[in-house]
Amino acid sequence: MSKTDLNPTTNNMANILIIDDDKDICLLLSRFLIKNGFEVNITNTGKAAIEYVSNNKPDIVLCDFRLEDMTGKDILVKIKELHPQVPVIIMTGYSDVRMAVTIMKLGAYDYVTKPLLPEEILLTLKRALETKDEVKEEKEPTTASTEEPKSESKSEAKTSKKNKGKYIFGNSAAFKVILDQINLVAPTNYSVIIYGESGSGKESIASEIHNHSKRHNQPFIAIDCGAMSKELAASELFGHEKGAFTGALNQKVGSFERANGGTIFLDEIGNLPYDIQVMLLRVVQERKMRRVGGTKDIDLDVRIIVASNERLSEAAKKGQFREDLYHRFNEFSIDLPPLKNRVEDIKLFAEFFLNKTNKELSKNVEGFSDEVLRVFNLYNWPGNLRELNNVVKRATLLTSGSHVEVSSLPFEITHFEKLNFGEPTPDAASNTVTQQYAVAPKKPIEISEFGMKQASIDAEFEMIVEALKKCNYNKSKAAVLLNIDRKTLYNKMKQYKEFNESI
């Protein structure tokens, strides 16, 4: 990569750093983004990317999940250490959704799946820039000002109000129990632990508790503890005084001060460094805190809601989480079931995301075909609601008719059982939902005018599946193994949806 490729932008257009070892994708993506008004820099290795972000600060990073020399996870961690506020968007295949979900816990803004769709990329970049601008607006007054944090409560209260209406609740029996729990605990000042998989809506549940509490007109501050390094966590949570450490050019008001009078939500609390847990324990016990480098105690009146994807009691037994801190938080707990255990809610959420996407794209897609809903109910959704949202957005972009059809869904979802994705499907005898929506076994091929054609399609399909498995579902590598180009592979996948009715 030449030095000119890595020069930072000198104008006001958003600067996008693309990190991908597929040079063809980089070229196409770069041309598209430049055409849409972005400044673009490209690196093809993780090492080159780290070197670039060490000397420059891009506005957004688009990073492939799998590189030859580094993983997207390693690159993300390094970028977040250098530039915590820079949104990082991971590019991945659907086979990597589970790992993409893990990366979200480390601070990635979002993920997009390959093959990349231009409109989807633009939508995601637009949201990332808007989110970044909102964070900047919130943080700028606090870094230059020494005013008391109460002066920020109005703007932060607006943040809380923005959260209203962004989430719907399902009709399943499990969710009705959760609604009852929210109504029960919301009026109290109890600390709450919310357990649930990544992408299952833990922050929305916390926001709902806040919105139904006596603090609903006060700030609601959400912090992702998994996205903070040990060095930055204390400053982010508790703030710092000017000159407290190298680079502390101004006083900073931390998240707890900004949440004073309201509610603070600490997501993925189990990832918080142990040293910071000690500092947090004092806040919970005494309702006082001190900025990093400060000498004055600050009184706090904050309700604390935390979330974790693993049981904190088990983490405490392993010595990964302070037991005394766990007991302080464990005044009330809510277990949020994964989407795969709420099949009856999938249609409701899918329609909700469809309505949102219709507004964003100015489209009028009316709904989903019966076959799409059947596929949705079969899939195990490792990324939960976040993944469902991405799938619906992507399918809506591809839909030209009145309803989303199976042809608009990703290959790996429509062929979920064939590819043995995720966890094995439970036995039909123990799962009425699986029994209801089970895929019928493939029928023997009949001798007919279509027999040879069908046999050819089936054999080709099996060969492609085997190639995908050998290449860990990397389509570019599978295409090389099959001695066809990437575009041909995608066309073949589409062909199976159109011709192989038994799949």
Coordinates of C-alpha atoms in Angstrom, one line a residue:
M1 CA 0.0 0.0 0.0
S2 CA 1.5 3.3 -1.1
K3 CA 1.8 6.2 1.3
T4 CA -0.5 8.3 -0.7
D5 CA -3.3 5.8 0.0
L6 CA -2.9 6.4 3.7
N7 CA -2.9 10.2 3.7
P8 CA -5.6 11.6 6.0
T9 CA -8.4 13.7 4.5
T10 CA -7.8 17.4 4.3
N11 CA -11.5 18.4 3.8
N12 CA -14.7 18.2 5.8
M13 CA -16.1 15.0 4.1
A14 CA -16.3 11.9 6.3
N15 CA -13.2 9.8 6.1
I16 CA -13.8 6.1 5.8
L17 CA -11.0 3.5 6.4
I18 CA -11.6 0.2 4.6
I19 CA -9.7 -2.8 5.9
D20 CA -10.1 -5.9 3.7
D21 CA -7.6 -8.2 2.0
D22 CA -9.9 -8.7 -1.0
K23 CA -8.7 -6.0 -3.3
D24 CA -11.6 -6.3 -5.7
I25 CA -14.1 -5.6 -2.9
C26 CA -11.9 -2.7 -1.7
L27 CA -11.9 -1.2 -5.2
L28 CA -15.6 -1.5 -5.8
L29 CA -16.5 -0.2 -2.3
S30 CA -14.0 2.7 -2.6
R31 CA -15.5 3.8 -5.9
F32 CA -19.0 3.6 -4.6
L33 CA -18.2 5.6 -1.4
I34 CA -16.2 8.3 -3.2
K35 CA -19.1 8.7 -5.6
N36 CA -21.4 9.3 -2.6
G37 CA -19.2 12.0 -1.2
F38 CA -16.8 10.1 1.2
E39 CA -13.1 10.3 1.5
V40 CA -11.7 6.8 1.4
N41 CA -8.5 5.2 2.6
I42 CA -7.7 1.5 2.1
T43 CA -5.5 -1.0 3.9
N44 CA -5.3 -4.7 3.0
T45 CA -3.7 -6.0 6.2
G46 CA -4.3 -5.6 9.9
K47 CA -0.8 -4.4 10.4
A48 CA -1.2 -1.6 7.9
A49 CA -4.5 -0.7 9.5
I50 CA -3.0 -0.4 13.0
E51 CA -0.2 1.8 11.6
Y52 CA -2.8 4.1 9.9
V53 CA -5.0 4.5 13.0
S54 CA -2.0 5.1 15.1
N55 CA -1.2 8.3 13.1
N56 CA -4.7 9.3 11.9
K57 CA -8.3 9.3 13.1
P58 CA -10.8 8.2 10.5
D59 CA -14.5 9.1 11.0
I60 CA -15.6 5.5 10.4
V61 CA -13.9 2.1 9.9
L62 CA -15.2 -0.7 7.7
C63 CA -13.2 -3.8 8.7
D64 CA -13.5 -7.3 7.3
F65 CA -13.9 -10.0 9.9
R66 CA -11.3 -12.3 8.5
L67 CA -7.9 -11.0 7.3
E68 CA -4.8 -13.1 6.6
D69 CA -2.6 -11.6 9.3
M70 CA -5.1 -10.5 12.0
T71 CA -8.7 -11.0 13.1
G72 CA -11.3 -8.2 13.0
K73 CA -11.5 -8.6 16.8
D74 CA -7.8 -7.8 17.3
I75 CA -8.1 -4.7 15.0
L76 CA -11.3 -3.5 16.8
V77 CA -9.7 -3.7 20.2
K78 CA -6.7 -1.7 19.0
I79 CA -8.9 0.9 17.3
K80 CA -11.0 1.3 20.4
E81 CA -7.9 1.8 22.5
L82 CA -6.7 4.6 20.2
H83 CA -10.0 6.2 19.2
P84 CA -12.9 5.0 21.5
Q85 CA -15.5 7.2 19.7
V86 CA -14.7 6.0 16.2
P87 CA -17.5 3.7 14.9
V88 CA -16.2 0.4 13.6
I89 CA -18.4 -1.6 11.3
I90 CA -17.5 -5.3 10.7
M91 CA -18.0 -6.9 7.3
T92 CA -18.8 -10.6 7.6
G93 CA -20.4 -13.6 6.0
Y94 CA -23.5 -15.0 7.6
S95 CA -21.5 -18.0 8.8
D96 CA -19.6 -15.6 11.1
V97 CA -22.7 -14.1 12.7
R98 CA -21.9 -15.7 16.0
M99 CA -18.5 -14.2 16.1
A100 CA -19.9 -10.9 14.8
V101 CA -22.2 -10.8 17.8
T102 CA -19.2 -11.4 20.1
I103 CA -17.4 -8.5 18.4
M104 CA -20.4 -6.2 19.1
K105 CA -19.7 -6.8 22.8
L106 CA -16.2 -5.4 22.3
G107 CA -17.6 -2.1 21.0
A108 CA -18.2 -2.6 17.2
Y109 CA -21.0 -0.2 16.1
D110 CA -22.7 -2.8 13.8
Y111 CA -22.0 -5.5 11.2
V112 CA -22.9 -5.9 7.6
T113 CA -23.0 -9.1 5.7
K114 CA -21.5 -10.1 2.4
P115 CA -22.3 -9.8 -0.4
L116 CA -22.4 -6.1 0.4
L117 CA -25.5 -4.1 -0.7
P118 CA -24.8 -0.5 -1.6
E119 CA -28.0 0.9 0.1
E120 CA -27.3 -1.1 3.2
I121 CA -23.8 0.3 3.5
L122 CA -25.0 3.8 3.0
L123 CA -27.8 3.4 5.7
T124 CA -25.3 1.9 8.2
L125 CA -22.7 4.7 7.6
K126 CA -25.4 7.3 7.9
R127 CA -26.6 5.9 11.3
A128 CA -23.0 5.6 12.5
L129 CA -22.2 9.3 11.6
E130 CA -25.5 10.4 13.3
T131 CA -24.6 8.5 16.4
K132 CA -21.1 9.9 16.4
D133 CA -22.5 13.4 16.1
E134 CA -24.9 12.9 19.0
V135 CA -22.1 11.6 21.2
K136 CA -20.0 14.6 20.2
E137 CA -22.8 17.0 21.1
E138 CA -23.2 15.4 24.5
K139 CA -19.5 15.3 25.3
E140 CA -18.2 18.6 24.0
P141 CA -19.9 20.8 26.7
T142 CA -18.5 18.6 29.5
T143 CA -14.9 18.5 28.3
A144 CA -14.5 22.3 28.2
S145 CA -16.8 23.3 31.1
T146 CA -16.4 23.1 34.8
E147 CA -20.1 23.6 35.5
E148 CA -21.9 21.3 37.8
P149 CA -23.3 18.1 36.1
K150 CA -26.9 19.1 36.8
S151 CA -26.6 21.6 33.9
E152 CA -26.5 18.6 31.6
S153 CA -29.6 16.9 32.9
K154 CA -32.0 18.5 30.4
S155 CA -30.0 17.3 27.4
E156 CA -29.5 13.9 28.9
A157 CA -33.2 13.7 29.7
K158 CA -33.9 14.2 26.0
T159 CA -31.6 11.2 25.3
S160 CA -33.9 9.2 27.6
K161 CA -37.0 10.3 25.7
K162 CA -35.4 9.4 22.4
N163 CA -35.3 5.8 23.5
K164 CA -39.1 5.6 23.9
G165 CA -40.8 4.0 21.0
K166 CA -37.8 2.2 19.6
Y167 CA -38.7 -1.2 20.9
I168 CA -41.8 -3.4 21.0
F169 CA -42.7 -6.2 23.3
G170 CA -43.7 -9.7 22.1
N171 CA -46.9 -11.5 22.8
S172 CA -45.2 -14.7 24.0
A173 CA -45.9 -16.0 27.5
A174 CA -42.2 -15.4 28.4
F175 CA -42.4 -11.8 27.5
K176 CA -45.7 -11.2 29.4
V177 CA -43.8 -12.4 32.5
I178 CA -41.1 -9.8 31.7
L179 CA -43.6 -7.0 31.3
D180 CA -45.1 -7.9 34.7
Q181 CA -41.6 -7.8 36.2
I182 CA -40.9 -4.4 34.7
N183 CA -44.1 -3.0 36.1
L184 CA -43.3 -4.5 39.5
V185 CA -39.7 -3.2 39.8
A186 CA -39.8 0.1 37.8
P187 CA -41.4 2.2 40.6
T188 CA -38.8 1.1 43.1
N189 CA -35.1 2.1 43.4
Y190 CA -33.9 -1.4 43.3
S191 CA -30.8 -2.3 41.4
V192 CA -31.6 -4.7 38.6
I193 CA -29.5 -7.3 36.7
I194 CA -30.8 -8.1 33.2
Y195 CA -29.5 -11.4 31.8
G196 CA -29.7 -12.1 28.1
E197 CA -27.7 -12.9 24.9
S198 CA -26.2 -10.2 22.9
G199 CA -28.7 -8.5 20.6
S200 CA -31.7 -9.7 22.6
G201 CA -32.8 -6.1 23.7
K202 CA -31.3 -5.7 27.2
E203 CA -30.8 -2.0 26.9
S204 CA -34.4 -1.5 25.7
I205 CA -35.6 -3.4 28.8
A206 CA -33.4 -1.1 31.0
S207 CA -34.8 1.9 29.2
E208 CA -38.4 0.7 29.7
I209 CA -37.7 0.3 33.5
H210 CA -36.4 3.9 33.6
N211 CA -39.3 5.2 31.6
H212 CA -41.8 3.7 34.0
S213 CA -39.9 4.9 37.1
K214 CA -40.1 8.1 39.1
R215 CA -36.9 9.1 37.5
H216 CA -38.4 9.1 33.9
N217 CA -37.8 12.8 33.5
Q218 CA -34.2 12.5 34.5
P219 CA -31.2 11.2 32.4
F220 CA -30.9 7.7 31.2
I221 CA -27.2 6.9 30.4
A222 CA -26.2 3.6 28.8
I223 CA -22.6 2.5 28.9
D224 CA -21.1 -0.6 27.1
C225 CA -18.5 -1.9 29.6
G226 CA -17.3 -4.4 27.0
A227 CA -16.1 -1.6 24.8
M228 CA -13.9 0.1 27.4
S229 CA -10.3 -0.7 28.0
K230 CA -8.9 -0.7 31.5
E231 CA -7.2 2.6 30.9
L232 CA -10.3 4.4 29.7
A233 CA -12.9 2.8 32.0
A234 CA -12.3 4.9 35.1
S235 CA -12.4 8.2 33.1
E236 CA -15.5 7.2 31.2
L237 CA -17.4 6.1 34.3
F238 CA -16.2 8.6 36.9
G239 CA -14.6 11.5 34.8
H240 CA -11.3 13.1 35.4
E241 CA -9.8 16.4 36.4
K242 CA -7.6 18.5 34.0
G243 CA -4.0 17.2 34.1
A244 CA -5.0 14.0 35.9
F245 CA -2.9 12.0 33.3
T246 CA -1.2 12.6 30.0
G247 CA -3.7 13.8 27.5
A248 CA -6.2 15.1 30.1
L249 CA -6.3 18.6 28.7
N250 CA -9.7 19.4 30.1
Q251 CA -12.0 18.4 32.9
K252 CA -14.3 15.6 32.0
V253 CA -17.6 14.7 33.6
G254 CA -18.1 11.0 33.8
S255 CA -21.2 8.9 33.0
F256 CA -22.2 8.6 36.7
E257 CA -22.3 12.3 37.1
R258 CA -24.2 12.8 33.9
A259 CA -26.7 10.2 35.1
N260 CA -27.2 11.9 38.5
G261 CA -30.8 12.0 39.5
G262 CA -31.6 9.4 36.8
T263 CA -30.6 5.9 35.8
I264 CA -27.3 4.5 34.5
F265 CA -27.3 1.2 32.5
L266 CA -24.0 -0.8 32.5
D267 CA -24.2 -3.3 29.7
E268 CA -21.9 -6.4 29.8
I269 CA -20.9 -5.5 33.4
G270 CA -18.9 -8.8 33.6
N271 CA -16.3 -7.4 31.2
L272 CA -15.5 -4.5 33.5
P273 CA -11.8 -4.7 34.6
Y274 CA -11.4 -6.0 38.2
D275 CA -9.7 -2.8 39.4
I276 CA -12.6 -0.7 38.2
Q277 CA -15.0 -3.1 40.0
V278 CA -13.3 -2.0 43.2
M279 CA -14.0 1.7 42.4
L280 CA -17.6 0.9 41.4
L281 CA -18.2 -0.9 44.7
R282 CA -17.6 2.3 46.7
V283 CA -20.1 4.1 44.4
V284 CA -22.7 1.5 45.0
Q285 CA -22.1 1.3 48.8
E286 CA -21.6 5.0 49.7
R287 CA -23.3 6.7 46.7
K288 CA -20.3 8.9 46.4
M289 CA -17.6 9.1 43.8
R290 CA -14.4 11.0 43.0
R291 CA -13.1 12.0 39.6
V292 CA -9.8 10.6 38.5
G293 CA -7.2 13.0 39.8
G294 CA -9.8 14.7 42.0
T295 CA -9.8 15.4 45.7
K296 CA -13.5 16.2 46.2
D297 CA -16.2 13.6 46.8
I298 CA -19.4 14.0 44.7
D299 CA -22.7 12.8 46.1
L300 CA -24.7 10.6 43.7
D301 CA -28.4 9.7 43.5
V302 CA -28.3 7.2 40.7
R303 CA -30.3 4.0 40.0
I304 CA -28.0 1.3 38.6
I305 CA -29.2 -1.3 36.1
V306 CA -26.6 -3.8 34.8
A307 CA -26.7 -6.5 32.2
S308 CA -24.7 -9.6 31.4
N309 CA -24.8 -12.5 29.0
E310 CA -23.5 -14.8 31.7
R311 CA -24.6 -15.4 35.3
L312 CA -22.7 -13.1 37.5
S313 CA -22.9 -15.6 40.4
E314 CA -20.8 -18.0 38.2
A315 CA -18.4 -15.3 37.3
A316 CA -18.0 -14.5 41.0
K317 CA -17.2 -18.2 41.8
K318 CA -14.5 -18.1 39.1
G319 CA -13.0 -14.9 40.6
Q320 CA -13.8 -12.9 37.5
F321 CA -16.4 -10.7 39.3
R322 CA -16.4 -9.3 42.8
E323 CA -18.9 -11.3 44.9
D324 CA -19.8 -8.3 47.1
L325 CA -20.5 -6.2 44.0
Y326 CA -22.7 -8.9 42.6
H327 CA -24.8 -9.1 45.8
R328 CA -25.2 -5.3 45.7
F329 CA -26.6 -5.4 42.2
N330 CA -28.7 -8.5 42.7
E331 CA -31.7 -6.9 44.3
F332 CA -33.8 -7.9 41.4
S333 CA -33.1 -9.8 38.2
I334 CA -34.8 -10.3 34.8
D335 CA -34.0 -13.2 32.4
L336 CA -34.5 -12.2 28.8
P337 CA -35.0 -15.3 26.6
P338 CA -33.2 -15.5 23.2
L339 CA -35.3 -15.0 20.1
K340 CA -35.1 -18.7 19.2
N341 CA -37.2 -19.4 22.3
R342 CA -39.8 -16.9 21.3
V343 CA -40.8 -18.2 17.9
E344 CA -44.3 -16.8 18.3
D345 CA -42.8 -13.2 18.5
I346 CA -40.7 -13.4 15.4
K347 CA -43.4 -12.3 13.0
L348 CA -44.2 -9.3 15.2
F349 CA -40.6 -8.1 15.4
A350 CA -40.0 -8.8 11.7
E351 CA -43.0 -6.6 10.8
F352 CA -41.8 -3.9 13.2
F353 CA -38.4 -3.8 11.5
L354 CA -40.1 -3.9 8.1
N355 CA -42.1 -0.8 8.9
K356 CA -39.0 1.0 10.0
T357 CA -37.0 0.0 6.9
N358 CA -39.9 1.0 4.7
K359 CA -39.8 4.6 6.1
E360 CA -36.0 4.7 5.8
L361 CA -36.1 3.6 2.1
S362 CA -39.4 5.2 1.2
K363 CA -40.7 1.8 0.1
N364 CA -44.0 0.1 0.6
V365 CA -43.3 -3.6 1.1
E366 CA -46.5 -4.9 2.7
G367 CA -45.2 -8.0 4.5
F368 CA -43.6 -11.5 4.2
S369 CA -44.6 -14.5 2.3
D370 CA -45.6 -17.6 4.2
E371 CA -42.4 -19.4 3.1
V372 CA -40.3 -16.5 4.5
L373 CA -42.1 -16.7 7.9
R374 CA -41.5 -20.5 7.9
V375 CA -37.8 -20.0 7.3
F376 CA -37.7 -17.3 10.1
N377 CA -39.3 -19.7 12.5
L378 CA -36.8 -22.5 11.6
Y379 CA -33.6 -20.4 12.0
N380 CA -32.0 -20.2 15.4
W381 CA -31.0 -16.4 15.3
P382 CA -27.6 -16.4 17.1
G383 CA -27.6 -12.6 16.8
N384 CA -31.2 -12.3 18.2
L385 CA -33.2 -9.2 17.4
R386 CA -30.1 -7.3 16.0
E387 CA -29.6 -10.1 13.4
L388 CA -33.3 -10.2 12.6
N389 CA -33.3 -6.4 12.1
N390 CA -30.3 -6.7 9.7
V391 CA -31.9 -9.6 7.7
V392 CA -35.2 -7.6 7.3
K393 CA -33.3 -4.5 6.2
R394 CA -31.4 -6.4 3.7
A395 CA -34.4 -8.3 2.3
T396 CA -36.4 -5.1 2.1
L397 CA -33.7 -3.5 -0.1
L398 CA -33.8 -6.5 -2.4
T399 CA -37.6 -6.7 -2.6
S400 CA -39.3 -5.2 -5.7
G401 CA -42.8 -6.7 -5.1
S402 CA -45.4 -6.3 -2.4
H403 CA -44.0 -9.0 -0.1
V404 CA -40.5 -10.2 0.9
E405 CA -39.8 -13.6 -0.8
V406 CA -37.3 -16.3 0.1
S407 CA -35.2 -15.3 -2.8
S408 CA -34.4 -12.0 -0.9
L409 CA -33.0 -13.9 2.1
P410 CA -29.4 -14.9 2.7
F411 CA -28.4 -18.4 1.4
E412 CA -27.2 -19.5 4.9
I413 CA -30.6 -18.7 6.5
T414 CA -32.8 -20.4 3.8
H415 CA -30.5 -23.5 3.9
F416 CA -30.0 -23.4 7.7
E417 CA -30.7 -27.1 8.3
K418 CA -28.7 -28.2 5.2
L419 CA -25.6 -26.3 6.4
N420 CA -26.0 -27.4 10.0
F421 CA -25.6 -23.9 11.3
G422 CA -25.6 -23.1 15.0
E423 CA -27.0 -25.5 17.6
P424 CA -28.6 -28.7 16.4
T425 CA -32.4 -28.5 16.0
P426 CA -34.2 -30.2 19.0
D427 CA -36.0 -33.4 18.4
A428 CA -39.5 -32.9 17.1
A429 CA -40.9 -34.8 20.1
S430 CA -39.4 -32.3 22.5
N431 CA -40.2 -29.1 20.5
T432 CA -43.6 -28.5 19.1
V433 CA -42.4 -25.5 17.1
T434 CA -39.8 -27.5 15.3
Q435 CA -42.4 -30.2 14.8
Q436 CA -44.8 -27.7 13.3
Y437 CA -42.3 -26.1 10.9
A438 CA -39.9 -29.1 10.2
V439 CA -38.6 -29.3 6.7
A440 CA -40.0 -32.2 4.8
P441 CA -37.4 -34.8 3.8
K442 CA -36.2 -34.7 0.3
K443 CA -38.3 -36.8 -2.0
P444 CA -36.7 -39.4 -4.3
I445 CA -36.0 -38.1 -7.7
E446 CA -38.5 -39.4 -10.2
I447 CA -37.6 -40.5 -13.7
S448 CA -39.0 -37.8 -15.8
E449 CA -38.1 -35.1 -18.3
F450 CA -36.9 -33.0 -15.3
G451 CA -35.0 -35.9 -13.6
M452 CA -31.6 -35.3 -15.1
K453 CA -31.8 -31.6 -14.5
Q454 CA -32.8 -32.0 -10.9
A455 CA -30.1 -34.6 -10.3
S456 CA -27.5 -32.1 -11.7
I457 CA -28.7 -29.3 -9.5
D458 CA -28.7 -31.6 -6.4
A459 CA -25.2 -32.8 -7.1
E460 CA -23.9 -29.3 -7.7
F461 CA -25.6 -28.1 -4.5
E462 CA -23.9 -30.8 -2.4
M463 CA -20.5 -29.9 -3.9
I464 CA -20.9 -26.2 -3.1
V465 CA -22.0 -27.0 0.5
E466 CA -18.9 -29.2 0.9
A467 CA -16.7 -26.4 -0.5
L468 CA -18.3 -23.9 1.9
K469 CA -17.7 -26.1 4.9
K470 CA -14.0 -26.7 3.9
C471 CA -13.5 -23.0 3.6
N472 CA -15.3 -22.1 6.8
Y473 CA -18.1 -20.6 4.7
N474 CA -15.7 -18.0 3.1
K475 CA -17.4 -17.6 -0.3
S476 CA -14.4 -16.1 -2.0
K477 CA -12.2 -19.1 -1.0
A478 CA -15.0 -21.5 -1.8
A479 CA -15.2 -20.0 -5.3
V480 CA -11.5 -20.6 -5.8
L481 CA -11.8 -24.2 -4.6
L482 CA -14.6 -24.8 -7.0
N483 CA -12.7 -23.1 -9.8
I484 CA -15.5 -20.6 -10.5
D485 CA -15.6 -16.8 -9.9
R486 CA -17.4 -15.3 -6.9
K487 CA -20.3 -13.9 -9.0
T488 CA -21.0 -17.4 -10.4
L489 CA -21.1 -18.9 -6.9
Y490 CA -23.7 -16.3 -5.8
N491 CA -25.8 -17.0 -9.0
K492 CA -25.6 -20.7 -8.3
M493 CA -26.9 -20.2 -4.8
K494 CA -29.8 -18.1 -6.2
Q495 CA -30.5 -20.9 -8.7
Y496 CA -31.1 -23.4 -5.9
K497 CA -33.7 -21.2 -4.4
E498 CA -35.6 -21.0 -7.7
F499 CA -35.3 -24.7 -8.9
N500 CA -34.7 -27.0 -6.0
E501 CA -38.1 -27.0 -4.3
S502 CA -37.3 -29.9 -2.1
I503 CA -34.7 -27.9 -0.2

